[in-house]
Amino acid sequence: MTEVGGTGYALIALGPAFSLFLTVIASKPFLILTVLGSAMMWLVSLIACAILWRAFLPGAVWTFLPLLITVVGIQEAVRLYYWCLYLKVEHFLNKLAAKVSKPQLVATDKIQIAIASGLGHGIAHSVFFCLSLLTPAFGPATYYIDSCVHMPLFLVAAFMGLGFLLLHTFSMVIAFNALAGDKHFHQLFVPVMHLCASLLTMVNLLPGGCIAGVPMTLICAVVTLAVAGKIVWDKTGTGSAELGNLQRVHSSSSL
Amino acid sequence: MEKGILEMVGGEIIGIVSPVSICMLLVVLLVHTLTPHGSSTSVATIAMMIYNEQPNDSFVEKFKGGLLNAIVFVCIVMLVTFVLVGLFYFRFTKCLRVYMGFSAFTVLAWMGGIVAVELIQFFSIPIDIITFAICLVNFASVGVMAVFFCRMPIVLTQGYLVVIGMLVAFWFTKLPEWTTWILLVAMAIYDIVAVLAPGGPLNMLVELAIARDEDIPALIYEARPVLPRQISGPPPMSSSPTPARTRRWSNRRAPRNPGVGRGNSGSNSALDNLWTSNGQPTSLITEPPLAPEVGIIGSRLVSSTGDAGMLNSISTVVAGHQATESNVDEDTVPLVSHGTNNSSTAAALDGMESGMHFQGSDQGGSESEDEGLGLGVSGAVKLGLGDFIFYSVLVGRAAMYDLMTVYACYLAIIGGLGATLILLAVWRRALPALPISITLGVVFYFLTRLILDPFVVDLATHLIVF
């Protein structure tokens, strides 16, 4: 619905990503490269999923269930692979830091890399699932789908895009922390939450389902955000045993 | 708080990725606004001498015709590049310089003018012809001066280079679809041959330039300008005040030859299409080849026909020349020195730094690649304008299908560019910048268009996301 509407939808889907980018990522070139790299990896995994399922779509509604399960499985496997790559990069960065006599990577650095990776996934998701649909939204009319007569398609897609962007971003933070510290609960939390959030979107297939589907997606995102927030708080709070780890200034050491 | 490693690594890659992204964004915006479904009128260019694609030709015909067009185009580019190498070899610098200025002026004034008129028509901007003419001539003149002749703020020079790239890329997107894709692939293949094969024209050009310690005559985008060493003579034109570089190229310092360009000889108006060839040149980007620049260089020739211009471009990535003298000259002390590395870690380092800039010497492989970290004062990655153009053509053509293909191709191209920079760091020699990116871009375009697009649209319209 005209440029204003279209821009509004785009900002709903990508506004938080944009502000996160500007505050955390834009000042560090390495993080920008991380965003691009993880976006590309997500895209490759998406193309792999698409190749797998292309022959079955458009198909019966029940095909969505196995599709979602396999696709989430593939994406979580890619996340593990990404973690292995990250370990190599971290090793390399530490070597480099030693060589140029800079401090090694501290906890906040690692969290920032995790945020950047998650943001890459999230932005790629939002762009492909929401932004690419928005081109008609800049025109004079709007569009409703049959199963959701309450909100225009673009608005629903924007909210879902926002929800999943937050979900991807912060589940990467949780995943990095869990894999590094070998915390099984959090390691399981990430794929389970991802699967739940995707399966919950199937509610949208029911007539009028988007009334429930959109808030549920956003709730999943908020839960992920809360868990990630708690992890970061524990890691960097004043009571943290790793406080020393945060200080790069070697003189003031630590706890 | 002391800065960590994250602030340091990767600065130069971003310095190249940003203008490439901006150029692609501008081309996508132009294409999306002005010709969202391809150009309705076919544009007579050299790329279409043999076969003029019609929408209702059969698949085989279009493919064969496109292939012929592409082959002819590549042959012409090759010929012209050889002419350029010849001119450079025989030191016809004045001729090249005038030619370069003329070609840049043509691109900015004429192609820029046509695009501006189309935009004015589209947005119904109230402007009269006299104001428009004055603005256009001024714009073009400042552009020519900024790019070639005068010292100007680096942002202005970079901005004008991006605009030139954008205009030429937009022009290329007016070619018909099959021809465009086959042409892109053909140019990527040609690029490999021209740069890596021993008899390739660009290989010869790079070696000549290295041997003579001169700049390669081409239009090059450089992310960061540097000043020459204070010791070496008067600084050449424009530079912004950055700390002096340590020297590289060779011991004797050849004064920079500004405006060394290539051009192709003369406007031979064969046939009815006058083609005035314009050359594009120089690494006016101002700085003396003090360091074995590791850069991506593109050389370009512009040949314009009566009603359309075409740009032949070839891109190369030039790695540092390994001089044989000692690591640190007595008279030039690196501003930032970090101790020496052996080549294995150096290669690893460079992999991260994407081979920005290296110090010349290679004594048994030990060099201080610290500059490459970007801490250094020396130099930045240089990318030829031809690369900008062909990347933008690919993305512009993707924009004519849908924005999803644009995003996919954008990520593919940036990924390819990163891979090329890493290879540059590892191999340290002139490398073609087109092949990896164009291959990835074309593959991703067709994958997205045929497979991903229906998949995602189907899911999204059912509001299923994952």
PDB file of N, CA, C and O in Angstrom, chain B residues 90-157:
ATOM      1  N   PHE B  90      54.876   1.384 -26.059  1.00  0.00           N
ATOM      2  CA  PHE B  90      55.613   2.405 -26.801  1.00  0.00           C
ATOM      3  C   PHE B  90      55.502   3.779 -26.166  1.00  0.00           C
ATOM      4  O   PHE B  90      55.878   4.774 -26.763  1.00  0.00           O
ATOM      5  N   ARG B  91      54.914   3.805 -24.972  1.00  0.00           N
ATOM      6  CA  ARG B  91      54.875   5.029 -24.190  1.00  0.00           C
ATOM      7  C   ARG B  91      54.166   6.200 -24.850  1.00  0.00           C
ATOM      8  O   ARG B  91      54.636   7.325 -24.808  1.00  0.00           O
ATOM      9  N   PHE B  92      53.037   5.942 -25.439  1.00  0.00           N
ATOM     10  CA  PHE B  92      52.252   7.041 -25.994  1.00  0.00           C
ATOM     11  C   PHE B  92      51.368   7.607 -24.897  1.00  0.00           C
ATOM     12  O   PHE B  92      50.145   7.569 -24.962  1.00  0.00           O
ATOM     13  N   THR B  93      51.992   8.119 -23.878  1.00  0.00           N
ATOM     14  CA  THR B  93      51.198   8.435 -22.699  1.00  0.00           C
ATOM     15  C   THR B  93      50.248   9.597 -22.913  1.00  0.00           C
ATOM     16  O   THR B  93      49.141   9.617 -22.374  1.00  0.00           O
ATOM     17  N   LYS B  94      50.690  10.598 -23.680  1.00  0.00           N
ATOM     18  CA  LYS B  94      49.826  11.757 -23.870  1.00  0.00           C
ATOM     19  C   LYS B  94      48.551  11.339 -24.565  1.00  0.00           C
ATOM     20  O   LYS B  94      47.444  11.743 -24.189  1.00  0.00           O
ATOM     21  N   CYS B  95      48.751  10.519 -25.604  1.00  0.00           N
ATOM     22  CA  CYS B  95      47.600  10.038 -26.349  1.00  0.00           C
ATOM     23  C   CYS B  95      46.651   9.286 -25.435  1.00  0.00           C
ATOM     24  O   CYS B  95      45.436   9.515 -25.439  1.00  0.00           O
ATOM     25  N   LEU B  96      47.220   8.424 -24.613  1.00  0.00           N
ATOM     26  CA  LEU B  96      46.373   7.663 -23.711  1.00  0.00           C
ATOM     27  C   LEU B  96      45.658   8.577 -22.739  1.00  0.00           C
ATOM     28  O   LEU B  96      44.493   8.379 -22.404  1.00  0.00           O
ATOM     29  N   ARG B  97      46.367   9.572 -22.278  1.00  0.00           N
ATOM     30  CA  ARG B  97      45.781  10.442 -21.279  1.00  0.00           C
ATOM     31  C   ARG B  97      44.593  11.219 -21.819  1.00  0.00           C
ATOM     32  O   ARG B  97      43.533  11.315 -21.177  1.00  0.00           O
ATOM     33  N   VAL B  98      44.796  11.780 -23.009  1.00  0.00           N
ATOM     34  CA  VAL B  98      43.690  12.522 -23.613  1.00  0.00           C
ATOM     35  C   VAL B  98      42.515  11.594 -23.842  1.00  0.00           C
ATOM     36  O   VAL B  98      41.353  11.933 -23.593  1.00  0.00           O
ATOM     37  N   TYR B  99      42.831  10.420 -24.317  1.00  0.00           N
ATOM     38  CA  TYR B  99      41.810   9.442 -24.596  1.00  0.00           C
ATOM     39  C   TYR B  99      41.002   9.100 -23.367  1.00  0.00           C
ATOM     40  O   TYR B  99      39.790   8.994 -23.396  1.00  0.00           O
ATOM     41  N   MET B 100      41.698   8.927 -22.268  1.00  0.00           N
ATOM     42  CA  MET B 100      41.026   8.585 -21.031  1.00  0.00           C
ATOM     43  C   MET B 100      40.086   9.672 -20.588  1.00  0.00           C
ATOM     44  O   MET B 100      38.960   9.411 -20.181  1.00  0.00           O
ATOM     45  N   GLY B 101      40.623  10.893 -20.637  1.00  0.00           N
ATOM     46  CA  GLY B 101      39.769  11.995 -20.223  1.00  0.00           C
ATOM     47  C   GLY B 101      38.521  12.072 -21.082  1.00  0.00           C
ATOM     48  O   GLY B 101      37.398  12.240 -20.585  1.00  0.00           O
ATOM     49  N   PHE B 102      38.720  11.912 -22.370  1.00  0.00           N
ATOM     50  CA  PHE B 102      37.593  11.971 -23.290  1.00  0.00           C
ATOM     51  C   PHE B 102      36.581  10.875 -22.999  1.00  0.00           C
ATOM     52  O   PHE B 102      35.368  11.097 -23.006  1.00  0.00           O
ATOM     53  N   SER B 103      37.066   9.683 -22.723  1.00  0.00           N
ATOM     54  CA  SER B 103      36.123   8.584 -22.502  1.00  0.00           C
ATOM     55  C   SER B 103      35.346   8.782 -21.217  1.00  0.00           C
ATOM     56  O   SER B 103      34.137   8.545 -21.166  1.00  0.00           O
ATOM     57  N   ALA B 104      36.033   9.244 -20.178  1.00  0.00           N
ATOM     58  CA  ALA B 104      35.299   9.468 -18.931  1.00  0.00           C
ATOM     59  C   ALA B 104      34.251  10.549 -19.120  1.00  0.00           C
ATOM     60  O   ALA B 104      33.123  10.436 -18.630  1.00  0.00           O
ATOM     61  N   PHE B 105      34.623  11.593 -19.874  1.00  0.00           N
ATOM     62  CA  PHE B 105      33.665  12.659 -20.115  1.00  0.00           C
ATOM     63  C   PHE B 105      32.460  12.136 -20.884  1.00  0.00           C
ATOM     64  O   PHE B 105      31.312  12.496 -20.592  1.00  0.00           O
ATOM     65  N   THR B 106      32.727  11.268 -21.856  1.00  0.00           N
ATOM     66  CA  THR B 106      31.621  10.704 -22.624  1.00  0.00           C
ATOM     67  C   THR B 106      30.677   9.914 -21.732  1.00  0.00           C
ATOM     68  O   THR B 106      29.461  10.066 -21.794  1.00  0.00           O
ATOM     69  N   VAL B 107      31.270   9.071 -20.901  1.00  0.00           N
ATOM     70  CA  VAL B 107      30.407   8.259 -20.044  1.00  0.00           C
ATOM     71  C   VAL B 107      29.566   9.147 -19.143  1.00  0.00           C
ATOM     72  O   VAL B 107      28.350   8.994 -19.036  1.00  0.00           O
ATOM     73  N   LEU B 108      30.214  10.108 -18.513  1.00  0.00           N
ATOM     74  CA  LEU B 108      29.468  10.917 -17.552  1.00  0.00           C
ATOM     75  C   LEU B 108      28.460  11.821 -18.238  1.00  0.00           C
ATOM     76  O   LEU B 108      27.319  11.938 -17.787  1.00  0.00           O
ATOM     77  N   ALA B 109      28.871  12.459 -19.310  1.00  0.00           N
ATOM     78  CA  ALA B 109      27.966  13.437 -19.905  1.00  0.00           C
ATOM     79  C   ALA B 109      26.893  12.782 -20.746  1.00  0.00           C
ATOM     80  O   ALA B 109      25.710  13.086 -20.613  1.00  0.00           O
ATOM     81  N   TRP B 110      27.296  11.856 -21.561  1.00  0.00           N
ATOM     82  CA  TRP B 110      26.335  11.320 -22.502  1.00  0.00           C
ATOM     83  C   TRP B 110      25.466  10.241 -21.880  1.00  0.00           C
ATOM     84  O   TRP B 110      24.251  10.364 -21.822  1.00  0.00           O
ATOM     85  N   MET B 111      26.115   9.178 -21.366  1.00  0.00           N
ATOM     86  CA  MET B 111      25.308   8.137 -20.720  1.00  0.00           C
ATOM     87  C   MET B 111      24.614   8.689 -19.491  1.00  0.00           C
ATOM     88  O   MET B 111      23.445   8.390 -19.222  1.00  0.00           O
ATOM     89  N   GLY B 112      25.339   9.508 -18.743  1.00  0.00           N
ATOM     90  CA  GLY B 112      24.730  10.106 -17.563  1.00  0.00           C
ATOM     91  C   GLY B 112      23.557  10.984 -17.945  1.00  0.00           C
ATOM     92  O   GLY B 112      22.522  11.006 -17.272  1.00  0.00           O
ATOM     93  N   GLY B 113      23.725  11.697 -19.053  1.00  0.00           N
ATOM     94  CA  GLY B 113      22.653  12.556 -19.507  1.00  0.00           C
ATOM     95  C   GLY B 113      21.410  11.778 -19.893  1.00  0.00           C
ATOM     96  O   GLY B 113      20.279  12.140 -19.547  1.00  0.00           O
ATOM     97  N   ILE B 114      21.638  10.673 -20.608  1.00  0.00           N
ATOM     98  CA  ILE B 114      20.479   9.878 -21.019  1.00  0.00           C
ATOM     99  C   ILE B 114      19.754   9.297 -19.810  1.00  0.00           C
ATOM    100  O   ILE B 114      18.520   9.327 -19.717  1.00  0.00           O
ATOM    101  N   VAL B 115      20.528   8.782 -18.869  1.00  0.00           N
ATOM    102  CA  VAL B 115      19.892   8.229 -17.663  1.00  0.00           C
ATOM    103  C   VAL B 115      19.155   9.332 -16.906  1.00  0.00           C
ATOM    104  O   VAL B 115      18.042   9.138 -16.407  1.00  0.00           O
ATOM    105  N   ALA B 116      19.792  10.522 -16.839  1.00  0.00           N
ATOM    106  CA  ALA B 116      19.145  11.626 -16.127  1.00  0.00           C
ATOM    107  C   ALA B 116      17.840  12.015 -16.807  1.00  0.00           C
ATOM    108  O   ALA B 116      16.830  12.274 -16.133  1.00  0.00           O
ATOM    109  N   VAL B 117      17.840  12.031 -18.135  1.00  0.00           N
ATOM    110  CA  VAL B 117      16.605  12.386 -18.837  1.00  0.00           C
ATOM    111  C   VAL B 117      15.518  11.351 -18.560  1.00  0.00           C
ATOM    112  O   VAL B 117      14.354  11.688 -18.325  1.00  0.00           O
ATOM    113  N   GLU B 118      15.912  10.088 -18.570  1.00  0.00           N
ATOM    114  CA  GLU B 118      14.908   9.060 -18.287  1.00  0.00           C
ATOM    115  C   GLU B 118      14.347   9.224 -16.882  1.00  0.00           C
ATOM    116  O   GLU B 118      13.136   9.075 -16.651  1.00  0.00           O
ATOM    117  N   LEU B 119      15.217   9.542 -15.936  1.00  0.00           N
ATOM    118  CA  LEU B 119      14.741   9.736 -14.568  1.00  0.00           C
ATOM    119  C   LEU B 119      13.822  10.949 -14.472  1.00  0.00           C
ATOM    120  O   LEU B 119      12.807  10.925 -13.771  1.00  0.00           O
ATOM    121  N   ILE B 120      14.201  12.005 -15.181  1.00  0.00           N
ATOM    122  CA  ILE B 120      13.374  13.208 -15.139  1.00  0.00           C
ATOM    123  C   ILE B 120      11.999  12.915 -15.713  1.00  0.00           C
ATOM    124  O   ILE B 120      10.972  13.344 -15.167  1.00  0.00           O
ATOM    125  N   GLN B 121      11.995  12.146 -16.789  1.00  0.00           N
ATOM    126  CA  GLN B 121      10.700  11.800 -17.357  1.00  0.00           C
ATOM    127  C   GLN B 121       9.889  10.946 -16.397  1.00  0.00           C
ATOM    128  O   GLN B 121       8.687  11.133 -16.237  1.00  0.00           O
ATOM    129  N   PHE B 122      10.573  10.013 -15.743  1.00  0.00           N
ATOM    130  CA  PHE B 122       9.839   9.090 -14.875  1.00  0.00           C
ATOM    131  C   PHE B 122       9.239   9.798 -13.672  1.00  0.00           C
ATOM    132  O   PHE B 122       8.105   9.562 -13.296  1.00  0.00           O
ATOM    133  N   PHE B 123      10.042  10.680 -13.061  1.00  0.00           N
ATOM    134  CA  PHE B 123       9.560  11.335 -11.850  1.00  0.00           C
ATOM    135  C   PHE B 123       8.918  12.678 -12.123  1.00  0.00           C
ATOM    136  O   PHE B 123       8.522  13.366 -11.183  1.00  0.00           O
ATOM    137  N   SER B 124       8.858  13.064 -13.382  1.00  0.00           N
ATOM    138  CA  SER B 124       8.265  14.354 -13.758  1.00  0.00           C
ATOM    139  C   SER B 124       8.878  15.490 -12.980  1.00  0.00           C
ATOM    140  O   SER B 124       8.187  16.284 -12.348  1.00  0.00           O
ATOM    141  N   ILE B 125      10.180  15.538 -13.007  1.00  0.00           N
ATOM    142  CA  ILE B 125      10.871  16.609 -12.295  1.00  0.00           C
ATOM    143  C   ILE B 125      10.821  17.856 -13.166  1.00  0.00           C
ATOM    144  O   ILE B 125      11.160  17.806 -14.340  1.00  0.00           O
ATOM    145  N   PRO B 126      10.403  18.975 -12.616  1.00  0.00           N
ATOM    146  CA  PRO B 126      10.370  20.199 -13.418  1.00  0.00           C
ATOM    147  C   PRO B 126      11.752  20.822 -13.525  1.00  0.00           C
ATOM    148  O   PRO B 126      12.271  21.349 -12.550  1.00  0.00           O
ATOM    149  N   ILE B 127      12.314  20.697 -14.689  1.00  0.00           N
ATOM    150  CA  ILE B 127      13.627  21.310 -14.890  1.00  0.00           C
ATOM    151  C   ILE B 127      13.718  21.702 -16.345  1.00  0.00           C
ATOM    152  O   ILE B 127      13.173  21.032 -17.212  1.00  0.00           O
ATOM    153  N   ASP B 128      14.388  22.818 -16.607  1.00  0.00           N
ATOM    154  CA  ASP B 128      14.454  23.260 -17.998  1.00  0.00           C
ATOM    155  C   ASP B 128      15.771  22.826 -18.620  1.00  0.00           C
ATOM    156  O   ASP B 128      16.710  22.447 -17.937  1.00  0.00           O
ATOM    157  N   ILE B 129      15.828  22.942 -19.923  1.00  0.00           N
ATOM    158  CA  ILE B 129      16.946  22.378 -20.655  1.00  0.00           C
ATOM    159  C   ILE B 129      18.251  23.101 -20.347  1.00  0.00           C
ATOM    160  O   ILE B 129      19.320  22.492 -20.284  1.00  0.00           O
ATOM    161  N   ILE B 130      18.152  24.412 -20.109  1.00  0.00           N
ATOM    162  CA  ILE B 130      19.397  25.163 -19.917  1.00  0.00           C
ATOM    163  C   ILE B 130      20.040  24.784 -18.587  1.00  0.00           C
ATOM    164  O   ILE B 130      21.240  24.511 -18.510  1.00  0.00           O
ATOM    165  N   THR B 131      19.226  24.762 -17.550  1.00  0.00           N
ATOM    166  CA  THR B 131      19.754  24.353 -16.248  1.00  0.00           C
ATOM    167  C   THR B 131      20.333  22.950 -16.333  1.00  0.00           C
ATOM    168  O   THR B 131      21.413  22.671 -15.810  1.00  0.00           O
ATOM    169  N   PHE B 132      19.587  22.106 -16.990  1.00  0.00           N
ATOM    170  CA  PHE B 132      20.016  20.720 -17.101  1.00  0.00           C
ATOM    171  C   PHE B 132      21.357  20.633 -17.809  1.00  0.00           C
ATOM    172  O   PHE B 132      22.262  19.913 -17.372  1.00  0.00           O
ATOM    173  N   ALA B 133      21.484  21.384 -18.920  1.00  0.00           N
ATOM    174  CA  ALA B 133      22.726  21.310 -19.682  1.00  0.00           C
ATOM    175  C   ALA B 133      23.895  21.804 -18.856  1.00  0.00           C
ATOM    176  O   ALA B 133      24.969  21.191 -18.822  1.00  0.00           O
ATOM    177  N   ILE B 134      23.673  22.915 -18.159  1.00  0.00           N
ATOM    178  CA  ILE B 134      24.758  23.449 -17.344  1.00  0.00           C
ATOM    179  C   ILE B 134      25.159  22.458 -16.257  1.00  0.00           C
ATOM    180  O   ILE B 134      26.346  22.177 -16.043  1.00  0.00           O
ATOM    181  N   CYS B 135      24.160  21.933 -15.585  1.00  0.00           N
ATOM    182  CA  CYS B 135      24.466  20.979 -14.509  1.00  0.00           C
ATOM    183  C   CYS B 135      25.202  19.769 -15.048  1.00  0.00           C
ATOM    184  O   CYS B 135      26.173  19.286 -14.457  1.00  0.00           O
ATOM    185  N   LEU B 136      24.742  19.278 -16.189  1.00  0.00           N
ATOM    186  CA  LEU B 136      25.348  18.067 -16.722  1.00  0.00           C
ATOM    187  C   LEU B 136      26.798  18.303 -17.111  1.00  0.00           C
ATOM    188  O   LEU B 136      27.685  17.505 -16.792  1.00  0.00           O
ATOM    189  N   VAL B 137      27.040  19.402 -17.805  1.00  0.00           N
ATOM    190  CA  VAL B 137      28.409  19.659 -18.239  1.00  0.00           C
ATOM    191  C   VAL B 137      29.325  19.847 -17.035  1.00  0.00           C
ATOM    192  O   VAL B 137      30.444  19.336 -16.989  1.00  0.00           O
ATOM    193  N   ASN B 138      28.817  20.542 -16.040  1.00  0.00           N
ATOM    194  CA  ASN B 138      29.627  20.726 -14.839  1.00  0.00           C
ATOM    195  C   ASN B 138      29.912  19.401 -14.159  1.00  0.00           C
ATOM    196  O   ASN B 138      31.035  19.116 -13.735  1.00  0.00           O
ATOM    197  N   PHE B 139      28.859  18.622 -14.030  1.00  0.00           N
ATOM    198  CA  PHE B 139      29.012  17.318 -13.385  1.00  0.00           C
ATOM    199  C   PHE B 139      30.072  16.483 -14.097  1.00  0.00           C
ATOM    200  O   PHE B 139      30.967  15.911 -13.468  1.00  0.00           O
ATOM    201  N   ALA B 140      29.967  16.454 -15.417  1.00  0.00           N
ATOM    202  CA  ALA B 140      30.907  15.629 -16.170  1.00  0.00           C
ATOM    203  C   ALA B 140      32.330  16.173 -16.069  1.00  0.00           C
ATOM    204  O   ALA B 140      33.283  15.406 -15.915  1.00  0.00           O
ATOM    205  N   SER B 141      32.460  17.492 -16.132  1.00  0.00           N
ATOM    206  CA  SER B 141      33.815  18.055 -16.072  1.00  0.00           C
ATOM    207  C   SER B 141      34.462  17.807 -14.722  1.00  0.00           C
ATOM    208  O   SER B 141      35.628  17.407 -14.644  1.00  0.00           O
ATOM    209  N   VAL B 142      33.704  18.037 -13.679  1.00  0.00           N
ATOM    210  CA  VAL B 142      34.266  17.778 -12.356  1.00  0.00           C
ATOM    211  C   VAL B 142      34.634  16.311 -12.230  1.00  0.00           C
ATOM    212  O   VAL B 142      35.652  15.945 -11.654  1.00  0.00           O
ATOM    213  N   GLY B 143      33.822  15.473 -12.807  1.00  0.00           N
ATOM    214  CA  GLY B 143      34.097  14.045 -12.744  1.00  0.00           C
ATOM    215  C   GLY B 143      35.403  13.688 -13.407  1.00  0.00           C
ATOM    216  O   GLY B 143      36.226  12.956 -12.852  1.00  0.00           O
ATOM    217  N   VAL B 144      35.592  14.237 -14.618  1.00  0.00           N
ATOM    218  CA  VAL B 144      36.833  13.939 -15.330  1.00  0.00           C
ATOM    219  C   VAL B 144      38.029  14.442 -14.538  1.00  0.00           C
ATOM    220  O   VAL B 144      39.042  13.755 -14.379  1.00  0.00           O
ATOM    221  N   MET B 145      37.888  15.621 -13.984  1.00  0.00           N
ATOM    222  CA  MET B 145      39.015  16.155 -13.231  1.00  0.00           C
ATOM    223  C   MET B 145      39.266  15.374 -11.958  1.00  0.00           C
ATOM    224  O   MET B 145      40.403  15.106 -11.579  1.00  0.00           O
ATOM    225  N   ALA B 146      38.187  14.970 -11.310  1.00  0.00           N
ATOM    226  CA  ALA B 146      38.355  14.254 -10.047  1.00  0.00           C
ATOM    227  C   ALA B 146      39.009  12.911 -10.277  1.00  0.00           C
ATOM    228  O   ALA B 146      39.830  12.456  -9.483  1.00  0.00           O
ATOM    229  N   VAL B 147      38.625  12.285 -11.393  1.00  0.00           N
ATOM    230  CA  VAL B 147      39.115  10.939 -11.601  1.00  0.00           C
ATOM    231  C   VAL B 147      40.527  10.935 -12.169  1.00  0.00           C
ATOM    232  O   VAL B 147      41.321  10.057 -11.858  1.00  0.00           O
ATOM    233  N   PHE B 148      40.830  11.925 -12.992  1.00  0.00           N
ATOM    234  CA  PHE B 148      42.139  11.854 -13.630  1.00  0.00           C
ATOM    235  C   PHE B 148      43.138  12.916 -13.278  1.00  0.00           C
ATOM    236  O   PHE B 148      44.314  12.638 -13.198  1.00  0.00           O
ATOM    237  N   PHE B 149      42.678  14.129 -13.189  1.00  0.00           N
ATOM    238  CA  PHE B 149      43.696  15.150 -13.306  1.00  0.00           C
ATOM    239  C   PHE B 149      44.031  15.917 -12.052  1.00  0.00           C
ATOM    240  O   PHE B 149      45.122  16.388 -11.903  1.00  0.00           O
ATOM    241  N   CYS B 150      43.096  16.038 -11.181  1.00  0.00           N
ATOM    242  CA  CYS B 150      43.355  16.939 -10.065  1.00  0.00           C
ATOM    243  C   CYS B 150      43.332  16.237  -8.733  1.00  0.00           C
ATOM    244  O   CYS B 150      42.800  15.160  -8.573  1.00  0.00           O
ATOM    245  N   ARG B 151      43.871  16.905  -7.807  1.00  0.00           N
ATOM    246  CA  ARG B 151      43.819  16.433  -6.451  1.00  0.00           C
ATOM    247  C   ARG B 151      42.489  16.832  -5.869  1.00  0.00           C
ATOM    248  O   ARG B 151      42.165  17.990  -5.816  1.00  0.00           O
ATOM    249  N   MET B 152      41.745  15.875  -5.445  1.00  0.00           N
ATOM    250  CA  MET B 152      40.458  16.205  -4.852  1.00  0.00           C
ATOM    251  C   MET B 152      40.244  15.307  -3.654  1.00  0.00           C
ATOM    252  O   MET B 152      40.924  14.301  -3.512  1.00  0.00           O
ATOM    253  N   PRO B 153      39.299  15.655  -2.827  1.00  0.00           N
ATOM    254  CA  PRO B 153      39.035  14.760  -1.704  1.00  0.00           C
ATOM    255  C   PRO B 153      38.737  13.360  -2.212  1.00  0.00           C
ATOM    256  O   PRO B 153      38.027  13.193  -3.193  1.00  0.00           O
ATOM    257  N   ILE B 154      39.302  12.402  -1.535  1.00  0.00           N
ATOM    258  CA  ILE B 154      39.227  11.034  -2.050  1.00  0.00           C
ATOM    259  C   ILE B 154      37.792  10.567  -2.189  1.00  0.00           C
ATOM    260  O   ILE B 154      37.450   9.775  -3.072  1.00  0.00           O
ATOM    261  N   VAL B 155      36.922  11.095  -1.313  1.00  0.00           N
ATOM    262  CA  VAL B 155      35.532  10.652  -1.384  1.00  0.00           C
ATOM    263  C   VAL B 155      34.922  11.038  -2.724  1.00  0.00           C
ATOM    264  O   VAL B 155      34.146  10.288  -3.316  1.00  0.00           O
ATOM    265  N   LEU B 156      35.307  12.222  -3.215  1.00  0.00           N
ATOM    266  CA  LEU B 156      34.766  12.671  -4.489  1.00  0.00           C
ATOM    267  C   LEU B 156      35.239  11.763  -5.619  1.00  0.00           C
ATOM    268  O   LEU B 156      34.456  11.338  -6.479  1.00  0.00           O
ATOM    269  N   THR B 157      36.520  11.463  -5.600  1.00  0.00           N
ATOM    270  CA  THR B 157      37.053  10.582  -6.644  1.00  0.00           C
ATOM    271  C   THR B 157      36.358   9.228  -6.608  1.00  0.00           C
ATOM    272  O   THR B 157      35.934   8.694  -7.636  1.00  0.00           O
TER     273      THR B 157
END
